[in-house]
Amino acid sequence: MTEEVFNRLVSVYVGMRAELLRFLHARLGNEAAADDVFQELFLKLRFAQLPEHVQNPRSFIYRTAFNLSNAHARSARRRVARDSQWSETTTQKVGGEAIADVAGAEDRLAAKEHLRVVLQAIEALPPKCKEVFINCRIEGRSHREVTERLGISAKTVEKHMTTALKHLALTLADVSRDWG
Amino acid sequence: MTRHAAEKSDPARLEGAAAWHARLHDGHAPDWAAFTAWLEEDPCNRLAFDAVDMAAAEATEAWEQRGSAPEARLPVGFARRAAFAASVLAAAGLALAVILPPLLRAPAEVLRVATTVGEQRDVTLADGSVLHVNTATSLTATLDGDSRGVRLDKGEVLLEVARDPKRPFHVMAGDREVTVVGTTFNVVRDAGAVNVSVAEGIVQVQSGAAAVRLQPGDRYRGREGSPAYALTKSDPAAVTAWREGQLIFEEASLADVVSTMNRYFERQITPAPEVRNLRFSGVLKMDDQVLMLRRLEAFLPVAVRESGNELHLERSTSK
């Protein structure tokens, strides 16, 4: 990235401060996290490998903020889940090896079971919907590529993605470790 | 929060969240102001969006693991294989009970993990062991009925090994092999050096025929290609410090401090020869690279010089 592109991005970023903080606050539900991600966003713009030309700095910055805030929310959720698991495990270890072994076996089972449930949820999608989901989300193809590949309209891609995401969220919300 | 708990998985709300996620993932000129307004409308919208985003991420991870882990598809493959084995054996008139057990052994689960510079990731293996994978690391984990193992190609991993005396856990890092039954320990393989530090339990490090047993707080430092090693004591709590965003150094050379920092950032720092052997003890909070260097400047007679994309550490003239 040229210094010129960076400078342009930063001036846009500074000008967007109020709306970005508002967006991050709405997305993360707390001001401290919004501030953190706002800072992180700057570091990202400064140090990440960015494209040579950024056509639309505003939407580029919003997209980066969107990705960072999603990752932030996920890792916060996982930390909470892990901390509660960890304290359960250590409490049990006090009781002696036999009990710790049981906890280990339960963890092992839980990890395996979780993977199985997630894969089953994907397999349970209607065929076309599953194909769109795998193409877009897992293989990272753009919606435009997928419309050409599968010969369907952009609206249909979006519709299948919505169905897939809703189904996965509904299935996993009940069983996920992260939702306890 | 109880209202949230009930409504975050309300199907209509999830549908709305899923539609936003699908649109924003890749839409042309998405309407960010409208999305912000939707989030602000009701806190449950944010929780529903979290649920959708989490499900999308979990599905992606599970699908990737499935690619390298045949175990995930065990039910189908296993049933087919067992049925095939049974038909062959029945045809041969052999007693199934005697022959079948070896065939029932679970196939190996193989998992490749790679992190980019600055990325940290936690991976839970099927046995319940957790790998905390640090920045710029690549490794392969293999689990089967008899053994558990990780091959560390490069980088750093903190392992919380689930106790299983029947299946020891091996970590191969270059020409060093670390063996444990169940414990928490850290392994770094970087630029020809292999360092092992133990937070809990007993760990054995083997290099060729020579083996050494490490206790909690022991820190083992070796170089690939030579069986020689150095053993020092440190605080067992320091072993897991990187997970809290801290780098802890005790009497470390500045060259070691810099090579540790260089694993976390794209921009590489070069220390001048005359400062490489300066000693540093202390805790460095990992945040912004330049800020971290400024803090080093406060402790040591060094100065940072930026030239283009490069960062140099030189002896300061003022001190």
XYZ file of C-alpha atoms in Angstrom:
499
model
C 0.000 0.000 0.000
C 1.347 3.386 -0.902
C 1.685 6.090 1.727
C -0.779 8.112 -0.315
C -3.506 5.454 -0.083
C -2.880 5.146 3.650
C -3.094 8.888 4.219
C -6.329 9.079 2.291
C -7.780 6.173 4.326
C -6.742 7.795 7.600
C -8.330 11.118 6.756
C -11.564 9.318 5.853
C -11.290 7.245 9.049
C -10.874 10.343 11.199
C -13.851 11.979 9.519
C -15.956 8.847 10.176
C -15.069 8.699 13.882
C -18.545 9.474 15.249
C -20.489 7.136 12.954
C -17.921 4.325 13.306
C -18.066 4.508 17.101
C -21.856 4.506 16.932
C -21.822 1.480 14.613
C -19.282 -0.391 16.794
C -21.228 0.413 19.940
C -24.434 -0.904 18.368
C -22.681 -4.023 17.102
C -20.770 -4.826 20.328
C -23.235 -3.529 22.890
C -20.627 -1.792 24.999
C -18.609 1.368 24.751
C -15.262 0.035 25.997
C -15.281 -2.720 23.369
C -16.272 -0.178 20.708
C -13.275 1.993 21.676
C -10.942 -1.006 21.582
C -12.078 -2.066 18.137
C -11.926 1.529 16.895
C -8.217 1.589 17.904
C -7.641 -1.843 16.449
C -9.157 -0.639 13.208
C -6.477 2.020 12.944
C -3.700 -0.541 13.500
C -5.329 -2.740 10.880
C -5.379 0.091 8.350
C -1.782 0.927 9.234
C -0.146 -2.497 9.296
C -2.287 -4.967 7.411
C -1.586 -5.896 3.819
C -4.025 -3.639 2.054
C -4.846 -3.486 -1.638
C -2.906 -1.017 -3.806
C -6.054 0.862 -4.720
C -9.044 1.321 -2.512
C -11.952 2.332 -4.719
C -14.278 3.390 -1.975
C -12.514 4.157 1.319
C -15.761 4.525 3.282
C -17.077 1.110 2.429
C -13.592 -0.399 2.806
C -13.362 1.004 6.350
C -16.890 -0.122 7.220
C -16.180 -3.619 5.965
C -12.956 -3.812 7.977
C -14.800 -2.550 11.072
C -17.558 -5.118 10.472
C -15.077 -8.011 10.242
C -13.110 -6.861 13.289
C -16.221 -6.394 15.421
C -17.564 -9.838 14.458
C -14.231 -11.434 15.411
C -14.212 -9.459 18.655
C -17.743 -10.606 19.599
C -16.914 -14.226 18.798
C -13.719 -14.291 20.811
C -15.435 -12.643 23.806
C -18.123 -15.319 23.693
C -15.563 -18.111 23.422
C -13.539 -16.721 26.304
C -16.602 -16.767 28.548
C -17.386 -20.355 27.541
C -13.790 -21.476 28.077
C -13.391 -19.757 31.446
C -16.463 -21.457 32.830
C -15.278 -24.824 31.483
C -11.816 -24.282 32.904
C -13.054 -23.495 36.405
C -15.254 -26.595 36.339
C -12.317 -28.763 35.334
C -9.941 -27.414 37.971
C -12.549 -27.752 40.696
C -12.922 -31.367 39.777
C -9.181 -31.969 39.749
C -9.054 -31.116 43.439
C -11.092 -34.223 44.023
C -8.343 -36.465 42.642
C -7.290 -38.168 39.458
C -10.294 -40.396 38.980
C -12.642 -37.432 38.800
C -10.270 -35.471 36.568
C -10.290 -38.432 34.175
C -14.055 -38.329 34.011
C -13.932 -34.617 33.168
C -11.374 -35.359 30.425
C -13.584 -38.010 28.950
C -16.542 -35.639 29.036
C -14.550 -32.898 27.299
C -13.458 -35.335 24.642
C -16.993 -36.462 24.090
C -18.279 -32.885 24.049
C -15.738 -31.785 21.416
C -16.528 -34.766 19.203
C -20.257 -34.405 19.689
C -20.125 -30.704 18.908
C -18.293 -31.276 15.629
C -20.810 -33.959 14.714
C -23.789 -31.713 15.470
C -22.389 -28.818 13.419
C -21.654 -31.069 10.425
C -25.079 -32.631 10.709
C -26.656 -29.165 10.687
C -24.841 -28.389 7.410
C -25.819 -31.752 5.893
C -29.438 -31.089 6.847
C -29.666 -27.983 4.606
C -31.681 -28.328 1.388
C -29.238 -29.318 -1.421
C -29.199 -26.002 -3.329
C -29.025 -24.035 -0.095
C -26.109 -26.157 1.142
C -24.275 -25.699 -2.160
C -24.660 -21.910 -2.007
C -23.576 -21.826 1.637
C -20.444 -23.904 0.980
C -19.540 -21.857 -2.091
C -20.013 -18.452 -0.467
C -19.154 -18.948 3.126
C -16.743 -21.878 3.348
C -14.943 -21.559 0.032
C -15.094 -17.782 0.196
C -16.435 -17.127 -3.319
C -18.084 -13.780 -3.947
C -21.840 -13.701 -4.532
C -21.151 -12.613 -8.113
C -18.954 -15.676 -8.753
C -21.602 -17.923 -7.251
C -24.368 -16.484 -9.442
C -22.265 -17.338 -12.509
C -21.174 -20.749 -11.236
C -24.610 -21.966 -10.247
C -26.595 -19.976 -12.808
C -28.867 -18.317 -10.251
C -29.672 -14.679 -9.542
C -28.031 -12.562 -6.846
C -31.381 -12.403 -5.050
C -31.542 -16.203 -4.962
C -27.982 -16.440 -3.587
C -28.937 -14.024 -0.826
C -32.153 -15.945 -0.121
C -30.323 -19.285 0.169
C -27.667 -17.736 2.414
C -30.351 -16.294 4.688
C -32.079 -19.677 4.971
C -28.788 -21.474 5.646
C -27.659 -19.013 8.308
C -31.031 -18.999 10.036
C -31.163 -22.789 10.111
C -27.595 -23.108 11.446
C -28.132 -20.450 14.112
C -31.374 -22.094 15.245
C -29.803 -25.552 15.449
C -26.571 -24.460 17.072
C -28.076 -21.986 19.545
C -29.570 -24.961 21.392
C -26.464 -27.106 21.592
C -23.450 -24.844 21.219
C -20.829 -24.764 23.965
C -20.714 -21.052 23.409
C -24.311 -20.579 24.303
C -24.331 -22.714 27.431
C -31.100 -10.728 30.201
C -33.862 -13.319 30.542
C -35.819 -11.535 27.854
C -32.699 -11.667 25.672
C -32.205 -15.341 26.365
C -35.745 -16.056 25.219
C -35.707 -13.784 22.210
C -32.242 -14.223 20.805
C -33.325 -17.490 19.261
C -36.782 -16.269 18.211
C -37.017 -17.546 14.596
C -38.332 -14.307 13.094
C -35.565 -12.291 14.740
C -32.939 -14.814 13.625
C -34.291 -14.606 10.108
C -33.809 -10.832 10.151
C -30.271 -11.248 11.500
C -29.484 -13.910 8.891
C -30.743 -11.634 6.101
C -28.466 -8.816 7.308
C -25.526 -11.197 7.572
C -26.083 -12.524 4.051
C -26.431 -9.003 2.627
C -23.418 -7.557 4.441
C -21.124 -10.493 3.815
C -20.704 -9.519 0.231
C -23.319 -7.032 -0.887
C -22.583 -4.110 -3.194
C -22.764 -0.795 -1.367
C -24.387 -2.181 1.773
C -26.402 0.262 3.837
C -24.338 0.477 7.028
C -26.499 3.224 8.522
C -29.596 1.038 8.159
C -27.747 -1.883 9.759
C -26.675 0.343 12.685
C -30.278 1.504 13.076
C -31.514 -2.113 13.072
C -29.011 -3.017 15.809
C -30.035 0.009 17.864
C -33.736 -0.791 17.540
C -33.533 -3.608 20.088
C -30.560 -5.167 21.936
C -31.975 -8.598 21.062
C -31.139 -7.867 17.419
C -27.460 -7.709 18.291
C -27.660 -11.013 20.190
C -29.449 -12.669 17.281
C -26.773 -11.336 14.923
C -24.097 -12.742 17.275
C -25.816 -16.127 17.124
C -25.894 -16.071 13.316
C -22.279 -14.926 13.008
C -21.121 -17.531 15.521
C -23.021 -20.295 13.712
C -21.494 -19.239 10.376
C -17.981 -19.307 11.889
C -18.527 -22.651 13.601
C -19.891 -24.203 10.434
C -16.836 -23.003 8.507
C -14.437 -24.385 11.127
C -16.250 -27.716 11.405
C -16.300 -28.105 7.633
C -12.564 -27.412 7.417
C -11.827 -29.958 10.168
C -14.013 -32.479 8.411
C -11.802 -32.154 5.317
C -8.719 -33.295 7.237
C -10.438 -35.425 9.870
C -11.927 -38.605 8.465
C -13.157 -39.314 11.984
C -15.853 -36.693 11.598
C -17.523 -38.871 9.000
C -16.985 -42.024 10.998
C -20.602 -43.224 11.118
C -20.931 -43.736 7.348
C -17.409 -44.915 6.543
C -17.181 -47.039 9.635
C -20.484 -48.781 9.067
C -19.525 -49.536 5.489
C -16.110 -50.838 6.488
C -17.427 -52.928 9.368
C -20.148 -54.398 7.137
C -17.557 -55.214 4.489
C -15.266 -56.803 7.090
C -18.174 -58.788 8.480
C -19.191 -60.122 5.070
C -15.611 -61.135 4.240
C -15.182 -62.800 7.603
C -18.539 -64.542 7.458
C -17.635 -65.881 4.019
C -14.356 -67.157 5.418
C -16.216 -68.749 8.300
C -14.126 -66.964 10.923
C -15.244 -66.018 14.391
C -16.144 -62.342 14.257
C -15.596 -61.743 17.943
C -11.912 -62.586 17.742
C -10.996 -60.746 14.575
C -13.140 -57.620 14.733
C -11.634 -55.671 17.661
C -8.529 -54.473 15.753
C -10.767 -53.243 12.944
C -12.819 -51.209 15.391
C -9.894 -48.966 16.239
C -10.781 -45.374 15.458
C -9.000 -44.034 12.381
C -6.467 -41.270 12.974
C -7.736 -37.732 13.249
C -5.345 -35.379 11.517
C -5.679 -31.645 11.933
C -3.496 -28.944 10.406
C -3.433 -25.540 12.069
C -1.694 -22.447 10.723
C -1.883 -18.933 12.133
C -0.792 -15.742 10.431
C 1.358 -13.024 12.018
C -0.540 -11.550 14.963
C -3.223 -14.254 14.946
C -3.874 -16.483 17.969
C -6.258 -19.388 17.882
C -7.525 -22.068 20.276
C -8.129 -25.545 18.958
C -9.832 -28.289 20.973
C -8.848 -31.800 19.911
C -11.236 -34.736 20.046
C -9.571 -35.997 23.269
C -10.380 -32.725 25.043
C -6.810 -31.402 24.897
C -6.592 -27.722 24.018
C -3.916 -26.179 21.803
C -3.480 -22.430 22.244
C -1.748 -21.606 18.994
C 0.245 -18.374 19.030
C 1.242 -16.027 16.206
C 2.913 -17.200 12.956
C 2.697 -20.894 13.803
C 2.100 -24.036 11.799
C 1.529 -27.474 13.280
C -0.157 -30.814 12.639
C -2.048 -32.697 15.363
C -2.686 -36.435 15.021
C -4.892 -38.522 17.296
C -5.549 -42.230 17.067
C -6.392 -45.115 19.376
C -2.859 -45.496 20.777
C -1.175 -42.155 20.637
C -1.634 -38.442 20.483
C 0.832 -36.085 18.908
C 1.605 -32.641 17.569
C 4.320 -31.824 15.055
C 5.358 -28.193 15.498
C 6.783 -26.948 12.205
C 7.370 -23.441 13.475
C 6.070 -20.981 16.036
C 4.623 -21.406 19.512
C 1.926 -23.522 21.102
C 0.666 -23.748 24.683
C -0.763 -27.199 25.332
C -3.317 -28.220 27.938
C -3.142 -31.958 27.545
C -6.151 -33.975 28.754
C -5.013 -36.743 31.117
C -4.884 -40.149 29.469
C -2.181 -42.484 30.859
C -2.899 -45.027 28.110
C -2.203 -42.536 25.348
C 0.898 -40.428 25.969
C 1.024 -37.130 24.138
C 4.131 -36.381 22.023
C 5.220 -33.043 20.630
C 7.862 -33.150 17.890
C 9.704 -29.837 17.532
C 12.598 -30.270 15.124
C 14.894 -32.906 16.624
C 13.359 -32.590 20.102
C 10.548 -34.844 21.268
C 8.442 -33.820 24.261
C 6.351 -36.521 25.962
C 3.623 -36.061 28.578
C 0.615 -37.829 30.021
C -1.471 -34.804 31.009
C -0.216 -31.325 31.779
C 0.110 -27.717 30.630
C 3.265 -26.646 28.860
C 4.548 -24.352 26.144
C 6.750 -25.184 23.144
C 8.441 -22.638 20.865
C 10.308 -23.556 17.686
C 11.827 -20.472 16.091
C 14.987 -19.857 14.084
C 16.689 -23.135 15.073
C 15.899 -22.848 18.783
C 13.506 -25.137 20.678
C 12.257 -23.891 24.062
C 9.971 -25.841 26.377
C 8.473 -24.449 29.587
C 6.193 -26.277 31.999
C 3.261 -24.795 33.927
C 1.872 -28.030 35.424
C 2.827 -31.719 35.536
C 5.946 -33.547 34.384
C 7.300 -33.319 30.866
C 10.087 -35.305 29.237
C 12.227 -33.799 26.491
C 14.200 -36.194 24.348
C 16.975 -35.350 21.923
C 18.517 -38.433 20.318
C 19.193 -40.872 23.139
C 19.397 -38.236 25.891
C 16.251 -37.439 27.860
C 15.592 -34.857 30.545
C 12.572 -34.574 32.829
C 11.132 -31.126 33.496
C 9.158 -30.036 36.557
C 6.735 -27.089 36.762
C 8.665 -23.840 36.352
C 11.508 -25.502 34.433
C 12.503 -23.830 31.221
C 14.456 -25.877 28.665
C 16.373 -24.161 25.869
C 18.091 -26.123 23.119
C 19.286 -25.596 19.563
C 18.427 -27.969 16.753
C 21.382 -30.058 15.586
C 22.987 -30.291 19.017
C 21.807 -32.296 22.046
C 23.133 -29.607 24.420
C 20.583 -27.670 26.434
C 20.275 -25.095 29.203
C 17.846 -25.441 32.084
C 16.599 -22.455 34.079
C 13.853 -21.945 36.664
C 11.075 -19.435 36.227
C 7.635 -18.720 37.593
C 5.236 -21.437 36.305
C 2.572 -18.738 35.967
C 4.763 -16.962 33.383
C 4.397 -19.916 30.984
C 0.850 -18.950 30.069
C 1.412 -15.168 30.126
C 1.311 -14.720 26.336
C -2.307 -15.770 26.432
C -3.009 -12.645 28.509
C -1.116 -10.460 26.047
C 2.092 -10.247 28.068
C 5.673 -11.133 27.232
C 7.719 -11.895 30.335
C 11.506 -11.768 30.205
C 14.055 -12.641 32.865
C 17.615 -11.604 32.104
C 16.919 -12.054 28.392
C 19.248 -10.636 25.758
C 17.753 -7.862 23.645
C 18.327 -10.142 20.628
C 15.938 -12.701 22.215
C 13.399 -10.009 23.120
C 13.409 -8.732 19.525
C 13.138 -12.201 17.976
C 10.145 -12.912 20.233
C 8.484 -9.617 19.249
C 9.214 -10.282 15.585
C 6.936 -13.320 15.680
C 3.984 -11.046 16.460
C 4.330 -8.286 13.887
C 4.765 -8.108 10.140
C 7.264 -5.274 10.434
C 10.544 -6.824 11.475
C 12.822 -5.082 13.962
C 16.574 -5.257 13.485
C 18.771 -4.720 16.553
C 22.219 -3.203 15.918
C 25.147 -5.507 16.896
C 26.166 -3.285 19.820
C 22.766 -3.605 21.543
C 22.042 -7.309 20.920
C 23.581 -8.401 24.218
C 21.933 -5.827 26.473
C 19.927 -7.623 29.196
C 16.243 -7.058 29.839
C 14.017 -8.277 32.683
C 10.396 -7.237 32.793
C 6.913 -7.562 31.414
C 6.074 -6.131 28.002
C 2.391 -5.587 27.308
C 1.668 -6.646 23.753
C -0.226 -3.897 21.994
C 1.167 -1.563 19.395
C 4.631 -2.489 18.125
C 5.991 1.043 18.187
C 4.608 1.630 21.696
C 6.327 -1.560 22.871
C 9.624 -0.306 21.494
C 9.098 3.070 23.185
C 8.744 1.215 26.506
C 11.999 -0.625 25.838
C 13.631 2.755 25.227
C 12.609 3.751 28.747
C 14.431 0.757 30.261
C 17.474 0.330 28.058
C 19.949 2.707 26.414
C 18.428 2.149 22.994
C 16.657 4.267 20.410
C 14.225 3.316 17.662
C 14.885 4.510 14.141
C 12.279 4.061 11.424
C 13.382 3.917 7.837
C 10.664 3.143 5.341
C 8.977 -0.016 6.555
C 11.971 -1.054 8.668
C 12.499 -0.572 12.363
C 16.020 -0.411 13.774
C 17.089 -0.511 17.408
C 20.311 1.344 17.991
C 22.345 2.477 20.973
C 20.953 5.814 22.115
C 23.311 8.750 22.164
C 21.590 10.610 24.994
C 22.062 7.970 27.719
